[in-house]
GROMACS .gro file of C-alpha atoms in nm:
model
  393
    1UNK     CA    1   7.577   6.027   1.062
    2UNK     CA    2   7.892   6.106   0.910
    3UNK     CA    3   7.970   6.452   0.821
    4UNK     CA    4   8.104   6.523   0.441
    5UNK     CA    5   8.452   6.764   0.417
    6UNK     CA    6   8.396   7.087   0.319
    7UNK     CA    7   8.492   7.084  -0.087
    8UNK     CA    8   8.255   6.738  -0.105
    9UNK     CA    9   7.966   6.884   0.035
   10UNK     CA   10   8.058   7.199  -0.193
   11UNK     CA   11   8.080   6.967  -0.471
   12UNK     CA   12   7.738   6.795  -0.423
   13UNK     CA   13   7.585   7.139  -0.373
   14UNK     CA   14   7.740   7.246  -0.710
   15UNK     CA   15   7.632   6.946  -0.862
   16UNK     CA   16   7.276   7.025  -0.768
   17UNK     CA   17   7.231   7.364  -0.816
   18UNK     CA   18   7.445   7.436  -1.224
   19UNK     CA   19   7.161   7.215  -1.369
   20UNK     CA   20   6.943   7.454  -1.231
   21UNK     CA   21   7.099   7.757  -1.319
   22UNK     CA   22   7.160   7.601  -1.685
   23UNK     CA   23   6.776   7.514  -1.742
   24UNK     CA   24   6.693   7.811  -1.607
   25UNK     CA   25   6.925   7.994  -1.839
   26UNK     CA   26   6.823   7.776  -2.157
   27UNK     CA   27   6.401   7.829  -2.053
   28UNK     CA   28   6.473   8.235  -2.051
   29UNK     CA   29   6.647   8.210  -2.396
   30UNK     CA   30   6.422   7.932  -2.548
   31UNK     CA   31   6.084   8.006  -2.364
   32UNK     CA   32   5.980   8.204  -2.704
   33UNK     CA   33   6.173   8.108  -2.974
   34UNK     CA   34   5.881   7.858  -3.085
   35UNK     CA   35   5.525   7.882  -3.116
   36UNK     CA   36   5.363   7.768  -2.796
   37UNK     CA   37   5.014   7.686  -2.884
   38UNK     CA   38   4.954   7.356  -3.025
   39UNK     CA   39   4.612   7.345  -3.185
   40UNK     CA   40   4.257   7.608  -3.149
   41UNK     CA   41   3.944   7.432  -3.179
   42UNK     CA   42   3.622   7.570  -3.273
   43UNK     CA   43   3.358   7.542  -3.007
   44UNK     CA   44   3.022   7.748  -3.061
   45UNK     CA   45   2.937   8.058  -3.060
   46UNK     CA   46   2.645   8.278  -2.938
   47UNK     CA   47   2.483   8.596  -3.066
   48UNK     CA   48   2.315   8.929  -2.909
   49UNK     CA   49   2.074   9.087  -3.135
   50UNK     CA   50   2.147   9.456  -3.228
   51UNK     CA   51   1.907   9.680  -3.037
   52UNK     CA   52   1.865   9.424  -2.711
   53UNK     CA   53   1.830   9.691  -2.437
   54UNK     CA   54   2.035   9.596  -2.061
   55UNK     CA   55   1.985   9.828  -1.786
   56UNK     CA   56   1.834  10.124  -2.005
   57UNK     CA   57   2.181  10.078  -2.239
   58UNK     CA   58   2.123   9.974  -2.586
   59UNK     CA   59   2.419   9.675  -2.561
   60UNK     CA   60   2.653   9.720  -2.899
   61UNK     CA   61   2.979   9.797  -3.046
   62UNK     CA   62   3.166   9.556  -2.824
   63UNK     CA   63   3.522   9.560  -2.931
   64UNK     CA   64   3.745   9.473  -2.660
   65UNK     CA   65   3.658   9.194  -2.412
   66UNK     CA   66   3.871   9.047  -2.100
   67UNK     CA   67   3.839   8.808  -1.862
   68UNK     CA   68   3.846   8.796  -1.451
   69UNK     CA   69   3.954   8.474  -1.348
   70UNK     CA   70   3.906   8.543  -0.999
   71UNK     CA   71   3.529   8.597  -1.054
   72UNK     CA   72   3.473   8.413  -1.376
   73UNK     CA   73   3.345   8.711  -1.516
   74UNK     CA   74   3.411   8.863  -1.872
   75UNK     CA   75   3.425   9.248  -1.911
   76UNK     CA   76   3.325   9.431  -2.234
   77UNK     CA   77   3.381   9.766  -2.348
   78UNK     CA   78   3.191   9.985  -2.594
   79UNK     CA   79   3.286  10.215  -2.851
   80UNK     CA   80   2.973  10.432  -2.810
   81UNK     CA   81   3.096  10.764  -2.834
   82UNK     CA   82   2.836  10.885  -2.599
   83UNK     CA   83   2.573  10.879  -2.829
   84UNK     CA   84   2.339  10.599  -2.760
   85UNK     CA   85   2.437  10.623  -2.349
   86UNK     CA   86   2.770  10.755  -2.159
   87UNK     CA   87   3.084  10.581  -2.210
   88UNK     CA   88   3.065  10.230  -2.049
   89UNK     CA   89   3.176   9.863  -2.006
   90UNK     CA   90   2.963   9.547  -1.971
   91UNK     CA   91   2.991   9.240  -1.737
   92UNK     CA   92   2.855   8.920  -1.850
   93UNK     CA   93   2.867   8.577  -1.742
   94UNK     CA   94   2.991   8.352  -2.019
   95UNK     CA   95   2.898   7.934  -1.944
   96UNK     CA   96   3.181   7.680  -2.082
   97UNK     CA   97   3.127   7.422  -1.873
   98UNK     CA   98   2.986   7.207  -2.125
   99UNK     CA   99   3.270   7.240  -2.317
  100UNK     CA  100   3.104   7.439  -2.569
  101UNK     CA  101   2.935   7.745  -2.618
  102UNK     CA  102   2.548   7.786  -2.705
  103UNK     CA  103   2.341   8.120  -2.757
  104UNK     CA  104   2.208   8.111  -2.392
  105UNK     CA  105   2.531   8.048  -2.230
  106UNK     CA  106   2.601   8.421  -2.254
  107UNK     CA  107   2.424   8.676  -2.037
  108UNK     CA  108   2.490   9.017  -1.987
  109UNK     CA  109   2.497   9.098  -1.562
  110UNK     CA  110   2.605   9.413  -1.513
  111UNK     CA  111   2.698   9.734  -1.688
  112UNK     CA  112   2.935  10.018  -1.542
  113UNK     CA  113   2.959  10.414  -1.676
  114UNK     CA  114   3.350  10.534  -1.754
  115UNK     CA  115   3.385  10.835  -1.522
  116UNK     CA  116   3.623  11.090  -1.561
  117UNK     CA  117   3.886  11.258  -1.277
  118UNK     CA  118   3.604  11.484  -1.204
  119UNK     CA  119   3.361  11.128  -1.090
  120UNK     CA  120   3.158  11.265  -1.398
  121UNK     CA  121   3.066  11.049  -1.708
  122UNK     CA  122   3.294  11.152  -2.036
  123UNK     CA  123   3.093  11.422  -2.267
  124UNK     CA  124   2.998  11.248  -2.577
  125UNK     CA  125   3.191  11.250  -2.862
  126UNK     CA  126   3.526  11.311  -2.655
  127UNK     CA  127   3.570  10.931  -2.675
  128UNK     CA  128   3.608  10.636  -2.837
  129UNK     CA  129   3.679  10.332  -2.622
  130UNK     CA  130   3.832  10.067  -2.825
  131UNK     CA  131   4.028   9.845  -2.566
  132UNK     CA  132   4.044   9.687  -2.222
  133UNK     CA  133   4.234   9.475  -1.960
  134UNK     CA  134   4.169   9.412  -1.631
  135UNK     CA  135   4.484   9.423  -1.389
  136UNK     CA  136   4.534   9.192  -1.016
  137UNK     CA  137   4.388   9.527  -0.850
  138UNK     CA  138   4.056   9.524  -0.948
  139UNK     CA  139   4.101   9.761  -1.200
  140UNK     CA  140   4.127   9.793  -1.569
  141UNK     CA  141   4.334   9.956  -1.855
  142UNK     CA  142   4.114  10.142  -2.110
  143UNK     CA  143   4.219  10.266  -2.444
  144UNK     CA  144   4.004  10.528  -2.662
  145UNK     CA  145   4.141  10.584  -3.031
  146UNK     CA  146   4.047  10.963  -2.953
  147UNK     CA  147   3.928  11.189  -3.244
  148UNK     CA  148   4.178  11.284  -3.491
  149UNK     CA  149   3.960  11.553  -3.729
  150UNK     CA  150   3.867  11.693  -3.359
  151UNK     CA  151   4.243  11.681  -3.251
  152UNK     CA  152   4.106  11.457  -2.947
  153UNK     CA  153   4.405  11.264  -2.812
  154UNK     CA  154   4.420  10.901  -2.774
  155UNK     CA  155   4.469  10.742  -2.409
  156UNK     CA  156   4.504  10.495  -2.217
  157UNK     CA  157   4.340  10.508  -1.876
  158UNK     CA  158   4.308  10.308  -1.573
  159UNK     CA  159   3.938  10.283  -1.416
  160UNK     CA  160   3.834  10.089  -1.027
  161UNK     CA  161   3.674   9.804  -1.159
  162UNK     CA  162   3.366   9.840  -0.954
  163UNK     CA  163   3.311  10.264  -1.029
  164UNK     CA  164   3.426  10.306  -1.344
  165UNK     CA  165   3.631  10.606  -1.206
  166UNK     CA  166   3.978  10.734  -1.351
  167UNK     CA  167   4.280  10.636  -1.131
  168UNK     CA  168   4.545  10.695  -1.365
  169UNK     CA  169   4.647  10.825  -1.747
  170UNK     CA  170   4.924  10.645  -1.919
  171UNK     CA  171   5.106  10.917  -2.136
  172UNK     CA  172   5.127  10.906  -2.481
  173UNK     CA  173   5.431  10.912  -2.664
  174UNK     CA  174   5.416  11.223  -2.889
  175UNK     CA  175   5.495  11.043  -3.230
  176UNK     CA  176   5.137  10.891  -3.178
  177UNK     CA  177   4.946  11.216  -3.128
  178UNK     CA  178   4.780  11.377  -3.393
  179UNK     CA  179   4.873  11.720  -3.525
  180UNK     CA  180   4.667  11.966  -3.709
  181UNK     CA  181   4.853  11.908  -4.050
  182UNK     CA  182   4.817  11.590  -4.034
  183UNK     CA  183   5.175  11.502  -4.088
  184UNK     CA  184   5.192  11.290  -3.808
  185UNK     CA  185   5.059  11.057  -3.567
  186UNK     CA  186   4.770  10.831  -3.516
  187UNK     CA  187   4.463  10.791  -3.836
  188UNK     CA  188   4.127  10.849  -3.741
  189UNK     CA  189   3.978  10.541  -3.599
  190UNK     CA  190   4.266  10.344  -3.700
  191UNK     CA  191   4.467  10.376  -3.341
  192UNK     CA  192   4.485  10.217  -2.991
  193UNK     CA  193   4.237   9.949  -3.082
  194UNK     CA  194   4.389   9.660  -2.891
  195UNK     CA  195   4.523   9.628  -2.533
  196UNK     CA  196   4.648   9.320  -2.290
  197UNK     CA  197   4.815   9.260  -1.950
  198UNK     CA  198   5.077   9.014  -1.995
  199UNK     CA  199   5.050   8.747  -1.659
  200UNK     CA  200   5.276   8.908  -1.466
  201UNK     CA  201   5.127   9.221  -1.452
  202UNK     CA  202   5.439   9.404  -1.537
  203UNK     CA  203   5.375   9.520  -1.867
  204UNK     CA  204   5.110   9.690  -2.072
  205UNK     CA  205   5.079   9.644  -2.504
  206UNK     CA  206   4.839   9.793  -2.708
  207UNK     CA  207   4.898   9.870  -3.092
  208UNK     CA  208   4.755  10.095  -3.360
  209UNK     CA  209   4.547   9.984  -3.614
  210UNK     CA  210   4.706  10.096  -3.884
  211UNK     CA  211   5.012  10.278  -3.917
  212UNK     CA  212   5.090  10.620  -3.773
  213UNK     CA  213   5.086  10.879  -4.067
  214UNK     CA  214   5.465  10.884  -4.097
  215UNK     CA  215   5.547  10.549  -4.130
  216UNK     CA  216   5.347  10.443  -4.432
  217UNK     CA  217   5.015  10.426  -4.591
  218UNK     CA  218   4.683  10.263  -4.420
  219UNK     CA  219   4.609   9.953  -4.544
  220UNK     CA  220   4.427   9.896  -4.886
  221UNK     CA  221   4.318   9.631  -5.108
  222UNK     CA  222   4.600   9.389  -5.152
  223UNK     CA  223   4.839   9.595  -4.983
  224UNK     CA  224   4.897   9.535  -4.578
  225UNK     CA  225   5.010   9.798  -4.375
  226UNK     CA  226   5.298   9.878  -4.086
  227UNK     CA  227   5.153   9.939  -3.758
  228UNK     CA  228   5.292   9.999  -3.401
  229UNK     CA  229   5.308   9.769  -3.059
  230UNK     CA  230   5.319  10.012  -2.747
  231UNK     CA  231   5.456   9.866  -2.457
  232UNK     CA  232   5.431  10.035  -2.148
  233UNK     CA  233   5.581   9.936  -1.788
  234UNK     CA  234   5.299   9.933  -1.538
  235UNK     CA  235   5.559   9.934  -1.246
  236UNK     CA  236   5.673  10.279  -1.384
  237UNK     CA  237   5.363  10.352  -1.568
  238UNK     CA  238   5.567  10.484  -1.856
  239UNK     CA  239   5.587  10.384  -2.224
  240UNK     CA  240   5.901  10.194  -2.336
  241UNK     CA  241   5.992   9.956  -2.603
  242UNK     CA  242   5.750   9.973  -2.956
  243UNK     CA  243   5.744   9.718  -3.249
  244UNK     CA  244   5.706   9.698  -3.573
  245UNK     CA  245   5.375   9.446  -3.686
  246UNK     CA  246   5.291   9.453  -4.034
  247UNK     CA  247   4.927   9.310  -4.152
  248UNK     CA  248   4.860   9.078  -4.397
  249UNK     CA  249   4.709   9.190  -4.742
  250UNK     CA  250   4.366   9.049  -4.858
  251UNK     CA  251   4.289   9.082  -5.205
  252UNK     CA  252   3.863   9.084  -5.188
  253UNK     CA  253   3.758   8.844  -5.457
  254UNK     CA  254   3.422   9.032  -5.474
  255UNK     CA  255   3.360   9.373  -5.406
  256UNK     CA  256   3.108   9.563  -5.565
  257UNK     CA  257   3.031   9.879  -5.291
  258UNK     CA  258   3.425   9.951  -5.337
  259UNK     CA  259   3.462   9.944  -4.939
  260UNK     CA  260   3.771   9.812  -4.763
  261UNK     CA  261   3.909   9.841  -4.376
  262UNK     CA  262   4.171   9.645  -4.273
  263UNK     CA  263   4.397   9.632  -3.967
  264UNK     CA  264   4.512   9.459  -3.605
  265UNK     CA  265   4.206   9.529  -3.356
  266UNK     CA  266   4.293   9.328  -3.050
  267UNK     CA  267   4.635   9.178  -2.871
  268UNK     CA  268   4.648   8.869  -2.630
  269UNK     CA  269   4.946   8.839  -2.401
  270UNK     CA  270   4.994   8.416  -2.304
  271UNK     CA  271   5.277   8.465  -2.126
  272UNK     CA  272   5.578   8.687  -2.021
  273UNK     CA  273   5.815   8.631  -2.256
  274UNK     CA  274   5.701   8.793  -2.525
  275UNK     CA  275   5.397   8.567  -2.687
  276UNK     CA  276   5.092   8.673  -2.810
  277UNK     CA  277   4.781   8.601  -3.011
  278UNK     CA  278   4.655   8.885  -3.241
  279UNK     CA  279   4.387   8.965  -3.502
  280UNK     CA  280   4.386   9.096  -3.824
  281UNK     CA  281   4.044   9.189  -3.967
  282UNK     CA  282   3.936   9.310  -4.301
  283UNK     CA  283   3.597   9.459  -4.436
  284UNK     CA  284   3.607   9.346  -4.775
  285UNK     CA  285   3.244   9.503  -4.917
  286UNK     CA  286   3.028   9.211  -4.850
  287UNK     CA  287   3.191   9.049  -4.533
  288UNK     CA  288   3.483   8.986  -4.320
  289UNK     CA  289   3.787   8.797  -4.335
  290UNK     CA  290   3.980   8.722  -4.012
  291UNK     CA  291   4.285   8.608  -3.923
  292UNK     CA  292   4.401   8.501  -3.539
  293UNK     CA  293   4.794   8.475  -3.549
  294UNK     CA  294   5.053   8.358  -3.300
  295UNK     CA  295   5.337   8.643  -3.284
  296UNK     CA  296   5.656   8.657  -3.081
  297UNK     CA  297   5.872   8.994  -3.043
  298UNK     CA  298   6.147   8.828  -2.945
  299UNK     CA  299   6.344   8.887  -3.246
  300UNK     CA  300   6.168   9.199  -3.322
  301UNK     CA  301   6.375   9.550  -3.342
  302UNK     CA  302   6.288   9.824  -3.028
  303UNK     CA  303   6.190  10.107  -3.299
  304UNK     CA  304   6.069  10.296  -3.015
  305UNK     CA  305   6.382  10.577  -3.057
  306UNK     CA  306   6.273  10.652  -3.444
  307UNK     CA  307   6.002  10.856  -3.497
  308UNK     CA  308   5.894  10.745  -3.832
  309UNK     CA  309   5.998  10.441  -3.957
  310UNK     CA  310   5.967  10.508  -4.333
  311UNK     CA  311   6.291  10.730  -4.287
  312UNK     CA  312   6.512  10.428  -4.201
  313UNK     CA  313   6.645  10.154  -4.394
  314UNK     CA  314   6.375   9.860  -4.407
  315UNK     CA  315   6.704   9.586  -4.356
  316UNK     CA  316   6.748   9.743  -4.013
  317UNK     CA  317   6.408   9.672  -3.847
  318UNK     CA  318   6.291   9.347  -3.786
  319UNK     CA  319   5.900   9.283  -3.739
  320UNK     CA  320   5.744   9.040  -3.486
  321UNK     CA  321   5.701   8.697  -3.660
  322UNK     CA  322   5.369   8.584  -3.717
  323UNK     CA  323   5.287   8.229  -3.754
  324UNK     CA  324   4.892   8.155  -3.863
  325UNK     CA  325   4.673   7.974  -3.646
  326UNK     CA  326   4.315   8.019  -3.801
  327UNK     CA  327   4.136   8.160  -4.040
  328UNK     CA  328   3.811   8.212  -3.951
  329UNK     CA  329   3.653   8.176  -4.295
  330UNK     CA  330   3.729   7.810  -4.253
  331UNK     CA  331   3.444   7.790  -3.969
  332UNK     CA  332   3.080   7.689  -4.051
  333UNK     CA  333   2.963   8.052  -3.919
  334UNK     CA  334   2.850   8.385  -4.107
  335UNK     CA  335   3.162   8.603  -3.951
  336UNK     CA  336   3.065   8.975  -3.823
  337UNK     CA  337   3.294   9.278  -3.728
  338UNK     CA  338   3.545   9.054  -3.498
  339UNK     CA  339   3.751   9.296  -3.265
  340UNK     CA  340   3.836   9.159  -2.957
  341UNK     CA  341   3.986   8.834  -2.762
  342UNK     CA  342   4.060   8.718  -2.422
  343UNK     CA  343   4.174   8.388  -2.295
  344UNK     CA  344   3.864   8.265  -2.104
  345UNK     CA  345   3.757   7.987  -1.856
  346UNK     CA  346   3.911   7.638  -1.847
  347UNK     CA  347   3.725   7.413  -2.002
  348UNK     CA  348   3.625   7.056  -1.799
  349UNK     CA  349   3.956   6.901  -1.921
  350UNK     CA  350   4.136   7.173  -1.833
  351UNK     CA  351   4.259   7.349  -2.138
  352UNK     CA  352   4.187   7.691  -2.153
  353UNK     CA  353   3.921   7.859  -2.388
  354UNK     CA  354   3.958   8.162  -2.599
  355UNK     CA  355   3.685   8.400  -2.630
  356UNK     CA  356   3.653   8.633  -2.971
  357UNK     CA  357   3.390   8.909  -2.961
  358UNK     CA  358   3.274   9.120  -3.260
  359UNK     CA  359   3.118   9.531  -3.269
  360UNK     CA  360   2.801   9.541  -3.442
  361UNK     CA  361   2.878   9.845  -3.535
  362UNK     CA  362   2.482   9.938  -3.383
  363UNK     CA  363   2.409   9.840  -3.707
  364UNK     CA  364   2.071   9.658  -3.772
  365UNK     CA  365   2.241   9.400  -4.062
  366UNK     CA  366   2.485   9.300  -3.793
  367UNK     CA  367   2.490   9.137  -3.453
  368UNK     CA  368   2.743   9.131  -3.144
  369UNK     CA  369   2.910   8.776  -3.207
  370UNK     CA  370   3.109   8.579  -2.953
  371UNK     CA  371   3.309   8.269  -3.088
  372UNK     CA  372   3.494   8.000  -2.834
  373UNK     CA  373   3.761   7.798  -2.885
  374UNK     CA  374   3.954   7.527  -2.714
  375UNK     CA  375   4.342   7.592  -2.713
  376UNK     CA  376   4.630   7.355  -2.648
  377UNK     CA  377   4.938   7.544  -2.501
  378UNK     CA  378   5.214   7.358  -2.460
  379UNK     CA  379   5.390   7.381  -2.102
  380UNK     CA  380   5.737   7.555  -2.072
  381UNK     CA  381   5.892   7.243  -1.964
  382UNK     CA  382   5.770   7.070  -2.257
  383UNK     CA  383   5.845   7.320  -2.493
  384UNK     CA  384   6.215   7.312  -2.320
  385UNK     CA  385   6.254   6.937  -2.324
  386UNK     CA  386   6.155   6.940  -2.664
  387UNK     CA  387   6.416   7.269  -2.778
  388UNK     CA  388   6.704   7.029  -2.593
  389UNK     CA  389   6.586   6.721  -2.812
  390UNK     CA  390   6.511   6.500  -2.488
  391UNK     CA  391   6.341   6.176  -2.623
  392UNK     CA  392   5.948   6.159  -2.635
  393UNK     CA  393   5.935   6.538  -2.642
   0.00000   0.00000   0.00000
């Protein structure tokens, strides 16, 4: 076989590998710039009456939920303060392979006490677990809104999967902690609600509820309100970038008790570049409204070097964008006290499911809800075929 001079052969290589490089350029600047889920369909849900007893636990006020592929097992954490049992986590086993989801396709399997450094269970009302992610190490991220009127901290906290002991504490920037004047950080129970693992496993988000005391109001009848992504590096296990998200405001049409909560409860990482699903839910007197939103941060200002926001010109800080994919009133269901999400199972034709899971608040009027959906991502290749304008895409 003939052999090819030097500057050909260089020349062929060249020819091969700058296509590469410039797709692989365009995919790292284009991967988020557009909304990456196609459609969300509606696929059943399933209920857990308030009071049903598992293991000597009363089973309530789910409000985070995540999934392990690996085991095809979904992981639920409680915001019991220690009151009704210790501190704890649920497994259950959730069954999509129907393609739908019916009220016995969910079944609780396993539950698992949070244990402190000392392998003790956390003293009641020094808690209040809001969050969870599990991580490739069979562990999982925790996050407790802590007690503000108590001057509890929040944290974030990384248990062994199969103890429920400590392993690590994620510090807290001090902006978010709470002071005794109440001049600055987190609102009570309006704080680290939410947390996610992008794919990766590089990085960490959670988010408060609301917004931190120096940034703006808490949310109100028709008025939204600004609150904070946390991003930490789990390589470094330190916080770094933070975001500005600001809520939607609902306007109840009816409310005759006078009583409103609003705020983002729960993020979803979909991928590492910055794409996420979140949740905005309101209390508005006599029922819920609930949003599910695709966001992107990236062209979202790092507002992670000011302390409060409300001090700097509103021009200068750009907030994730949002784009609306559902609102749940728009489903044939009577919608509880949604709080938390994970991507779930595939389904038989392979698209992936999202799971939504509400806190009954261990209220008797309420129930622990789970809603599934079907989603439709589109692939980064298609979404990069179809940025360049490549025919049929």
């Amino acid at each position: 076989m003939p052999r090819l001079p030097k500057p050909q052969k260089l020349s062929l290589i060249l020819i091969f590998i700058i296509p590469l490089i410039l797709i692989g350029f365009l995919f790292n600047n284009f991967a988020s710039a557009s909304s990456i889920i196609k459609s969300i369909e509606f696929i059943g849900q399933a209920t857990l009456p308030t009071g049903l007893i598992f293991q000597k636990t009363e089973i309530g006020g789910l409000s985070g939920i995540t999934y392990d592929a690996k085991n095809n097992l979904y992981y639920a954490i409680s915001d019991d303060r220690g009151q009704k049992a210790s501190p704890r986590f649920y497994t259950f086993t959730i069954d999509l392979s129907k393609g739908k989801l019916t009220n016995n396709d969910v079944i609780p399997v396993g539950v698992t006490n949070l244990l402190n450094t000392s392998n003790q269970p956390f003293p009641a009302n020094t808690t209040d677990t809001e969050g969870i992610a599990i991580t490739n190490q069979d562990t999982i991220f925790v996050s407790s809104e802590g007690d503000v009127d108590k001057l509890i901290n929040p944290f974030i906290k990384e248990f062994a999967l199969a103890s429920g002991k400590t392993i690590s504490t994620l510090p807290i920037p001090d902006k978010f902690l709470p002071d005794s004047q109440k001049q600055k950080g987190i609102r009570n129970n309006l704080a680290f609600e939410s947390l996610t693992i992008t794919p990766n496993q590089k990085f960490l988000f959670t988010a408060t509820e609301n917004a931190l005391i120096q940034d703006g109001p808490a949310a109100k009848s028709g008025v939204g309100t600004s609150s904070r992504i946390l991003e930490y590096n789990l390589l470094t296990k330190q916080p770094e970038r933070e975001f500005l998200y600001q809520t939607e405001p609902v306007t109840p049409l009816f409310n005759p008790t006078g009583k409103f909560a609003s705020g983002l409860p729960d993020l979803l990482a979909l991928n590492n570049q910055g794409n996420f699903l979140s949740i905005e839910r309101s209390f508005t007197g006599l029922g819920f409204t609930v949003f599910v939103f695709e966001i992107s941060l990236e062209n979202a200002t790092d507002i992670h070097n000011f302390d409060s926001i409300a001090k700097i010109d509103p021009d200068k800080i750009k907030p994730v964008e949002k784009k609306l994919l559902l609102d749940l009133r728009t489903l044939d269901v009577s919608l509880d006290n949604i709080e938390g999400l994970t991507l779930g199972a595939k389904l038989p034709d392979g698209q992936p499911s999202l799971i939504l899971i509400s806190d009954n608040n261990f209220n008797g009027l309420q129930q622990t809800q789970i809603l599934a959906f079907k989603l439709k991502i589109e692939s980064p290749l298609t979404r990069l075929l179809r940025r360049l304008k490549i025919p049929n895409f």
